[in-house]
Coordinates of C-alpha atoms in Angstrom, one line a residue:
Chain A
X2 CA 27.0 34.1 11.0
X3 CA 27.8 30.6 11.5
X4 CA 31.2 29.5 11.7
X5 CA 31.8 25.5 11.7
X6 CA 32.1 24.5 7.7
X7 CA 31.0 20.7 8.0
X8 CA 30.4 19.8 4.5
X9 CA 31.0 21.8 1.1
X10 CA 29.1 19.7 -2.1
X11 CA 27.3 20.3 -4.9
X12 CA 23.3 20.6 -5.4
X13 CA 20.6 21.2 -7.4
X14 CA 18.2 24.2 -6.4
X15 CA 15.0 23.9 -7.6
X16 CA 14.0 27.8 -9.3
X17 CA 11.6 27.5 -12.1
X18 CA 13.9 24.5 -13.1
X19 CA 17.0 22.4 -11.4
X20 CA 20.1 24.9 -10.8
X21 CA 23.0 24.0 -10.0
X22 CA 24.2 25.5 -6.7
X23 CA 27.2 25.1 -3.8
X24 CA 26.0 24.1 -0.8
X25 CA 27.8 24.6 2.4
X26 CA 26.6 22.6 5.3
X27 CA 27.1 24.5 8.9
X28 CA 26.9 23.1 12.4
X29 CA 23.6 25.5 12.7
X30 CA 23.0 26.1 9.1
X31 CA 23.0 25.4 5.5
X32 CA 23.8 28.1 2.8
X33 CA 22.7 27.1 -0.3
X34 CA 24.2 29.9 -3.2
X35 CA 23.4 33.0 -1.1
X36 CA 20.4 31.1 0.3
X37 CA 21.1 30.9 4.3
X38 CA 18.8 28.7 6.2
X39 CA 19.4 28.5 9.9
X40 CA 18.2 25.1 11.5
X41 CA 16.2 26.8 13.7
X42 CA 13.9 28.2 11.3
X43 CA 13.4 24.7 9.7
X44 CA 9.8 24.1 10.3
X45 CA 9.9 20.8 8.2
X46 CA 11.7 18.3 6.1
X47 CA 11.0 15.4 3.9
X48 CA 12.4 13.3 1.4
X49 CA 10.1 13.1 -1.4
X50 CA 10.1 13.8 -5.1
X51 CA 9.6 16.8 -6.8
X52 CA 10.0 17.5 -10.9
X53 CA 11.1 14.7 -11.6
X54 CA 14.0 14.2 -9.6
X55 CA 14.3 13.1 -5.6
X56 CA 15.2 15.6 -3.7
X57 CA 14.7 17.3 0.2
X58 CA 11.5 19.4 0.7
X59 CA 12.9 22.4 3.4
X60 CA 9.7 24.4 4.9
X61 CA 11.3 27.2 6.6
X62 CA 9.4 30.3 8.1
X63 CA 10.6 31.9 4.7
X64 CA 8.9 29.4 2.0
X65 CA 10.0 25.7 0.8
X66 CA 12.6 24.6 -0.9
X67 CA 13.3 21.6 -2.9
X68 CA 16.7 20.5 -3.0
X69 CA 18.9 17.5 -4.7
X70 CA 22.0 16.4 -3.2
X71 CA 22.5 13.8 -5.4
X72 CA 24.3 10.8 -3.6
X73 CA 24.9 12.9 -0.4
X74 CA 21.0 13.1 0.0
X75 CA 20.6 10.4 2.2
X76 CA 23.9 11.5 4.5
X77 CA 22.2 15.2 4.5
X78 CA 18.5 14.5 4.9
X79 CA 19.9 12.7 8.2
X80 CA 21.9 15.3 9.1
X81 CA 19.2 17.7 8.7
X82 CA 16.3 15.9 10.4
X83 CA 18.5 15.6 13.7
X84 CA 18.5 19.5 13.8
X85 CA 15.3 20.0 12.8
X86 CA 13.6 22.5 15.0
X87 CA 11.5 19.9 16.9
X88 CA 10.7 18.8 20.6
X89 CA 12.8 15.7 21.3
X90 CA 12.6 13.3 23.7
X91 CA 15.1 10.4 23.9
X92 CA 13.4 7.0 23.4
X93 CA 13.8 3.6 21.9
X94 CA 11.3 2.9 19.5
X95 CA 10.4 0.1 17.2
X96 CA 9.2 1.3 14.0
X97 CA 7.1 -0.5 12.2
X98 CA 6.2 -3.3 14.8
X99 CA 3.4 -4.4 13.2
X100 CA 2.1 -3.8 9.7
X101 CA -1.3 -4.2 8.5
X102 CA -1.8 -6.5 11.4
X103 CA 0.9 -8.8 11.2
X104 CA 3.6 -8.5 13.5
X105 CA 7.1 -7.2 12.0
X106 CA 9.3 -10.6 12.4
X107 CA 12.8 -8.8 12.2
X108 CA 11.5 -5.5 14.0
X109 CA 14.0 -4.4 16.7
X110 CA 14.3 -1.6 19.6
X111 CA 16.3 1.5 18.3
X112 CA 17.8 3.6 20.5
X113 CA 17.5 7.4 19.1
X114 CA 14.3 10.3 19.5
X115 CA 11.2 10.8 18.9
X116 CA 10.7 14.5 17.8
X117 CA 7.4 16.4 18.0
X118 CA 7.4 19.2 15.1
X119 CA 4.1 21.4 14.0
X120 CA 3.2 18.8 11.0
X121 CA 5.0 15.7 12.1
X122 CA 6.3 13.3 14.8
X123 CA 9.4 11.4 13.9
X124 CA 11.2 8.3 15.0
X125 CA 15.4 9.3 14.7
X126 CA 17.8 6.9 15.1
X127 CA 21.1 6.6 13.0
X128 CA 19.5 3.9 10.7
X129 CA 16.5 5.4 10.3
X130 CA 14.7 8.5 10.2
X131 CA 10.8 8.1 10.2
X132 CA 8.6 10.7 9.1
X133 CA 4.8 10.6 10.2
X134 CA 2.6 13.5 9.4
X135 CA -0.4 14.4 11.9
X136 CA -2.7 14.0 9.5
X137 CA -1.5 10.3 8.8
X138 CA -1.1 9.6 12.8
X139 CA -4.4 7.4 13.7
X140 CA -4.1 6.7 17.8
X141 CA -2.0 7.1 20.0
X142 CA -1.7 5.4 23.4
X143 CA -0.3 3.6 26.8
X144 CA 0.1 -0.4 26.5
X145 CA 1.9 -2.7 28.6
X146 CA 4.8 -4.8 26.7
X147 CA 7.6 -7.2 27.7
X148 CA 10.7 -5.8 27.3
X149 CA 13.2 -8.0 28.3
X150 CA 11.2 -9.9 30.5
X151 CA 9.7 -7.2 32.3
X152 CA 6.5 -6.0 31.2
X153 CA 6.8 -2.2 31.0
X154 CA 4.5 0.5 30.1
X155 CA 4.9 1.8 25.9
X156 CA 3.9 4.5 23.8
X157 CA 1.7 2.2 21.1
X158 CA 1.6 4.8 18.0
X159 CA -0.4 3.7 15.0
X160 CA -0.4 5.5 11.6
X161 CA -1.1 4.9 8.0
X162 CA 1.6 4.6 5.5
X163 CA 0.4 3.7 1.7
X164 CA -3.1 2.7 2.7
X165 CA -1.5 0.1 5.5
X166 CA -2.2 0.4 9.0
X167 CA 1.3 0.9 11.1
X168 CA 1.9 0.5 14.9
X169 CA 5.2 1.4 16.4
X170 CA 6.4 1.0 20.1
X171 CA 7.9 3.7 22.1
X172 CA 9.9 2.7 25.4
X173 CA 10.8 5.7 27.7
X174 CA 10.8 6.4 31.2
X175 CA 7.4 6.7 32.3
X176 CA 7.3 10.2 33.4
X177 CA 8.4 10.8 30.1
X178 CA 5.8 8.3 28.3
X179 CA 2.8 10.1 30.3
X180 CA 3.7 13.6 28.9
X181 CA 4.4 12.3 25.4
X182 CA 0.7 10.6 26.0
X183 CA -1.0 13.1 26.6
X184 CA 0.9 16.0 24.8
X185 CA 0.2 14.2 21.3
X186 CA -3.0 13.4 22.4
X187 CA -3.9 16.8 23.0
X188 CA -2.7 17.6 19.5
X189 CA -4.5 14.6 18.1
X190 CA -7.7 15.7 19.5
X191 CA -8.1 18.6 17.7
X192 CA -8.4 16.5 14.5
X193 CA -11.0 13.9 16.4
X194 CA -14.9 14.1 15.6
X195 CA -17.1 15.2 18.7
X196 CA -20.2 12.9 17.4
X197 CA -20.1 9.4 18.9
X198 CA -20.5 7.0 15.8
X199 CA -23.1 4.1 15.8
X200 CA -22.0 0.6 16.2
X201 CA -23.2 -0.2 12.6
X202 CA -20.8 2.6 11.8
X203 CA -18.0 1.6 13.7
X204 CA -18.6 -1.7 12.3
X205 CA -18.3 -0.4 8.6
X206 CA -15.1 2.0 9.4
X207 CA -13.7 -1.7 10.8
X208 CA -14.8 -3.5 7.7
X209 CA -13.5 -0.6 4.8
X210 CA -10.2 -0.5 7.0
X211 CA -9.6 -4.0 6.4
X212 CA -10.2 -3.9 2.6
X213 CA -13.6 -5.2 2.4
X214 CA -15.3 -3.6 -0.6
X215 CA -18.8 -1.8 -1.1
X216 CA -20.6 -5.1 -2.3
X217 CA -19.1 -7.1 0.8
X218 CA -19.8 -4.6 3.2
X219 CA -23.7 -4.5 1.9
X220 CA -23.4 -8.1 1.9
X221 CA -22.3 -8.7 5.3
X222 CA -24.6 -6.0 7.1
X223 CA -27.5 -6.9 4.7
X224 CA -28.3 -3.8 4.0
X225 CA -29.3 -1.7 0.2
X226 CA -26.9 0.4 -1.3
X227 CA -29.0 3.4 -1.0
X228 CA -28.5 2.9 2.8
X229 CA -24.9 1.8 2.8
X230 CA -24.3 5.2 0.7
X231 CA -25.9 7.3 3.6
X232 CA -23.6 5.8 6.1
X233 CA -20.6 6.5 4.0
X234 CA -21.9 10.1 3.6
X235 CA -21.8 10.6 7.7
X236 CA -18.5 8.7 7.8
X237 CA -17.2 11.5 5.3
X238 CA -18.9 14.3 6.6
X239 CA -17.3 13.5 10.0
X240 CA -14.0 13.3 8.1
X241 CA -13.4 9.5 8.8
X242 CA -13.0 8.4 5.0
X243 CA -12.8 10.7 1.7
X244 CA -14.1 9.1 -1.8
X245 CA -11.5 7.8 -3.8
X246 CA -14.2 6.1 -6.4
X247 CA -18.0 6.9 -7.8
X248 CA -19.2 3.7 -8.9
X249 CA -21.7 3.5 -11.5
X250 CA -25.0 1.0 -11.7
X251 CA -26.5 0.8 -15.2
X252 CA -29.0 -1.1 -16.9
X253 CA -29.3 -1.4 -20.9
X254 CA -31.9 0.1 -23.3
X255 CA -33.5 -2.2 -26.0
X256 CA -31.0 -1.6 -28.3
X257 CA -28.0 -2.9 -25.5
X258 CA -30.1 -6.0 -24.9
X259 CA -30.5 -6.5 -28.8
X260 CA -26.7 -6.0 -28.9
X261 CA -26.2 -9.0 -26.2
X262 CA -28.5 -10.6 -28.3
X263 CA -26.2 -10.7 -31.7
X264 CA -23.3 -11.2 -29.4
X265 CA -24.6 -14.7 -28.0
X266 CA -25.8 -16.0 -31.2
X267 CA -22.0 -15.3 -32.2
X268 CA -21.0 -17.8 -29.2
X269 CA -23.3 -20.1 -30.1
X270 CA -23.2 -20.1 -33.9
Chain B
X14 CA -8.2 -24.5 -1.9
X15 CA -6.9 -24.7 1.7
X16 CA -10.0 -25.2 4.1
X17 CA -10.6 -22.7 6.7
X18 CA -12.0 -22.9 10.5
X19 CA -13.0 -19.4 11.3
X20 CA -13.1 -19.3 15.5
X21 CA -14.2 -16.3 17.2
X22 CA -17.2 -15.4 19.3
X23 CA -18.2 -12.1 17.4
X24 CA -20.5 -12.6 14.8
X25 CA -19.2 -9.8 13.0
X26 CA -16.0 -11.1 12.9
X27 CA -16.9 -14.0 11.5
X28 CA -18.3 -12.5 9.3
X29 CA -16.0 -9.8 8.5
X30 CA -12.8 -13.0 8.3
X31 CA -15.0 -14.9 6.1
X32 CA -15.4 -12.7 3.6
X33 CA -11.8 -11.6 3.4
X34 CA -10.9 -15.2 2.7
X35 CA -13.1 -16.0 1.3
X36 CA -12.0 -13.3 -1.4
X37 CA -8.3 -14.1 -0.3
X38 CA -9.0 -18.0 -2.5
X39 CA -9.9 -20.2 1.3
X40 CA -12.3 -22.2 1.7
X41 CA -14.4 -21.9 4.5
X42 CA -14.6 -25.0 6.4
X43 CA -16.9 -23.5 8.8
X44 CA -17.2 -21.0 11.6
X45 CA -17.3 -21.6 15.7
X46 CA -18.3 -19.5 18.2
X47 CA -16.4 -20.7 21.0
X48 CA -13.1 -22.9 21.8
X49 CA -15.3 -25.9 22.8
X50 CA -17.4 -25.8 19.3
X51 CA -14.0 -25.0 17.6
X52 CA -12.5 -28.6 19.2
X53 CA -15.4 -30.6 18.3
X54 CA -16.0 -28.6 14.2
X55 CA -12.0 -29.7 13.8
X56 CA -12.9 -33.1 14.4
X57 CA -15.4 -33.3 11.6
X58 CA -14.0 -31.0 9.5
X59 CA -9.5 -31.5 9.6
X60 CA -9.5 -28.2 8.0
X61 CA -6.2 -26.9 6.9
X62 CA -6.0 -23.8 9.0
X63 CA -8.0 -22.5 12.1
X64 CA -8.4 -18.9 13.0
X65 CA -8.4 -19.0 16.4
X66 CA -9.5 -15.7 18.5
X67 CA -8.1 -15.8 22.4
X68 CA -10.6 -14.7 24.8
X69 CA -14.1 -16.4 24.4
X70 CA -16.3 -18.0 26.3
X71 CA -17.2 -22.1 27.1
X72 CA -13.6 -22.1 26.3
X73 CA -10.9 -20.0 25.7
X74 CA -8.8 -19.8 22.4
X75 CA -5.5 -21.3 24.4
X76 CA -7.2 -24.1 25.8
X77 CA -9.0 -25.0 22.4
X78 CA -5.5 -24.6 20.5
X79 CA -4.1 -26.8 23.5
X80 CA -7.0 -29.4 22.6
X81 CA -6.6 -29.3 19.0
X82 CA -3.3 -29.8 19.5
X83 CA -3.8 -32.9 21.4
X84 CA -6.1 -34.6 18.8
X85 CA -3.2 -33.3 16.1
X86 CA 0.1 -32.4 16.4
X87 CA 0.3 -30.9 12.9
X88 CA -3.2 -28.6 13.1
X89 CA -2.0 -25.3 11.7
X90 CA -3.8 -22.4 14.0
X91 CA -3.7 -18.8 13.4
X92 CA -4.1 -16.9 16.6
X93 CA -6.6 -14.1 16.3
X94 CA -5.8 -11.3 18.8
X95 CA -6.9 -8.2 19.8
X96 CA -4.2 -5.6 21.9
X97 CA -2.6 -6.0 24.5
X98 CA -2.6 -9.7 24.4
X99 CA 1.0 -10.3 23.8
X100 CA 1.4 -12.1 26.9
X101 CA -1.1 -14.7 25.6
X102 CA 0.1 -14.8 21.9
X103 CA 3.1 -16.0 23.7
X104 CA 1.7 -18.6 25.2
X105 CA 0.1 -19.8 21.9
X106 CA 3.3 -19.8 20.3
X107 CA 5.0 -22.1 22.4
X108 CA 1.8 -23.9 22.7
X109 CA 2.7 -24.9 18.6
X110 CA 0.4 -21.5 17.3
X111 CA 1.9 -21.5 13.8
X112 CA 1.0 -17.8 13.9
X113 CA -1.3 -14.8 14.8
X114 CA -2.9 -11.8 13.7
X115 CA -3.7 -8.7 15.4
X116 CA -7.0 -7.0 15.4
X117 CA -8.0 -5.0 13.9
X118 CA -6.7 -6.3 10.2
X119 CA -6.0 -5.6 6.8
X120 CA -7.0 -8.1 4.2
X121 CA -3.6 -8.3 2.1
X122 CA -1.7 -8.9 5.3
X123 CA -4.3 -11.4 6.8
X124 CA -4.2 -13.3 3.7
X125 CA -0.3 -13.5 3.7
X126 CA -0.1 -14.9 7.0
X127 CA -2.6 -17.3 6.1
X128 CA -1.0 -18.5 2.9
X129 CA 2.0 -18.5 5.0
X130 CA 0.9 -20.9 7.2
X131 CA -1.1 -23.2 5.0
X132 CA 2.3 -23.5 3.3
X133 CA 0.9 -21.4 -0.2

């Protein structure tokens, strides 16, 4: 049973509805009503929204819980994701460095962790705490930088956040950096396509990434629709894009053309 | 509309910066392959902003920002860089680079950093 009371508060308990609930915050726990989670068993956590209300989303080895701590959330959800059960490796990190291509102007190193858990890596540090799901993580890789006037070897991490590309920098020492290289790379490659993709293809990933639309993408490779659509079927067949819009090309029968007909004469009239 | 110089020596992205501002509300002044081109198409053009990518051949993007620079103090140029070229983006910056982009891009923030520096 654990035995360091840190925080007694208020929460809401999410149970078919928002119930009210005492929560009683451990050094290795949390008890929520007779609900006792152990740190430990705390696969994942998130600050997200959930009926309506913010709240923390616990995945334990027992189920998920959604829970509102009203205006301790913030103080908790930090509390919580520095005993998450993770791998952690003391860093300093910047986080976002550069966002959608253009470098971060204010973006400073942070001293704090990054933490390896089964859905997520994380940057910690007091001020923040950075949650980046695998599925969102794009590459991951070595890169030199100049860190105080020395160019040293950092982790470049780049991930998607609200459809914009994210790269942030992790300094370590290098015996560390290699391991945390090739550890998340070996987790990252599971998620990789074997098939080696065509330049034209590479070119269109390139060109949707930066926001180019269908039209300008058939414009700038000169190529039909009917082609551009087969490409796009490979690209999501590999699982490098999903649809996220059918467009739909019509032409009018007689009586639409008589219609535009009426319409101008209208104008004109 | 502030006029564009798009500088790089890939076709496709020339192509590929074009059409994003193009779309973005730029005009496009026109588009060089190389830094020595790029020198002698700001000449005839005094567009309001260059794009300027770094490694190339002929000449460089440094030494064509260094140029342009030369023939006008005030040119506003964009550097274009792919990774690991911090060093050089540097280099740009204290060379009067009024700011850079890093490949590969998103429209919205491309666009920003244009405006930005076009003074928009």
């Amino acid at each position: 049973m654990p035995e360091k009371v840190l925080l007694k508060t208020p929460v809401e308990l999410y149970e078919n509805g928002w119930i009210q609930k005492e929560a009683i915050l451990y050094n290795d726990a949390i008890m929520v009503g007779g609900l006792n989670i152990l740190f430990k068993e705390i696969k994942d956590v998130e600050l997200t929204s959930y009926n309506g209300k913010t709240a923390i989303r616990l995945q334990t080895n027992n189920g998920e819980f959604f829970l509102n701590f009203g205006s301790k959330q913030g103080q908790i959800f930090r509390f919580l994701t520095f005993n998450l059960k993770a791998d952690r490796f003391a860093v300093y990190f910047i986080s976002p460095a550069i966002r959608g291509g253009v470098i971060v102007s204010d973006a400073r190193w942070e001293k704090g962790y990054l933490a390896i858990t089964e859905n997520a890596i994380w940057f910690l540090s007091p001020n923040k705490q950075i949650r980046i799901p695998w599925d969102n993580l794009g590459s991951v890789g070595k890169e030199l930088k100049t860190v105080n006037k020395k160019q040293r070897a950092v982790l470049k991490v780049t991930h998607v956040e609200k459809n914009e590309v994210i790269t942030s920098y992790v300094l370590c020492p290098e015996t560390t950096l290699e391991l945390l290289d090739q550890y998340i790379n070996q987790l990252l490659d599971r998620q990789k396509p074997r098939e080696k993709l065509s330049e034209i293809e590479e070119q269109i990933l390139t060109m949707v990434y930066s926001g180019v639309d269908s039209a300008g993408i058939e414009s700038i490779l000169g190529i039909p629709t009917e082609e551009l659509n087969r490409y796009y079927d490979r690209l999501i067949e590999l699982g490098l894009a999903k649809v996220v819009k059918i467009r739909k090309e019509i032409e009018l029968t007689p009586k639409g053309v008589n219609l535009v007909n009426d319409a101008m004469k209208k104008v004109v009239g | 509309m502030p006029k564009v110089l798009i500088v790089d020596d890939a076709a496709f992205m020339r192509k590929l910066l074009r059409n994003i501002l193009f779309t973005g509300g730029f005009d496009i002044a026109g588009e060089a392959e190389n830094g020595k081109q790029a020198v002698e198409m700001y000449k005839q053009l005094r567009p309001d902003v260059v794009t300027m990518d770094i490694v190339m051949p002929e000449m460089n993007g440094i030494e064509a920002l260094k140029e342009i620079k030369r023939m006008d103090p005030s040119a506003k140029i964009v550097m274009c860089t792919a990774v690991g070229q911090e060093q050089m983006v540097k280099t740009a910056i204290k060379l009067g680079a009024k700011g850079y982009i890093v490949k590969p891009f998103q429209a919205p923030k491309v666009i920003e950093e244009l405006k930005r520096v076009a003074g928009i």
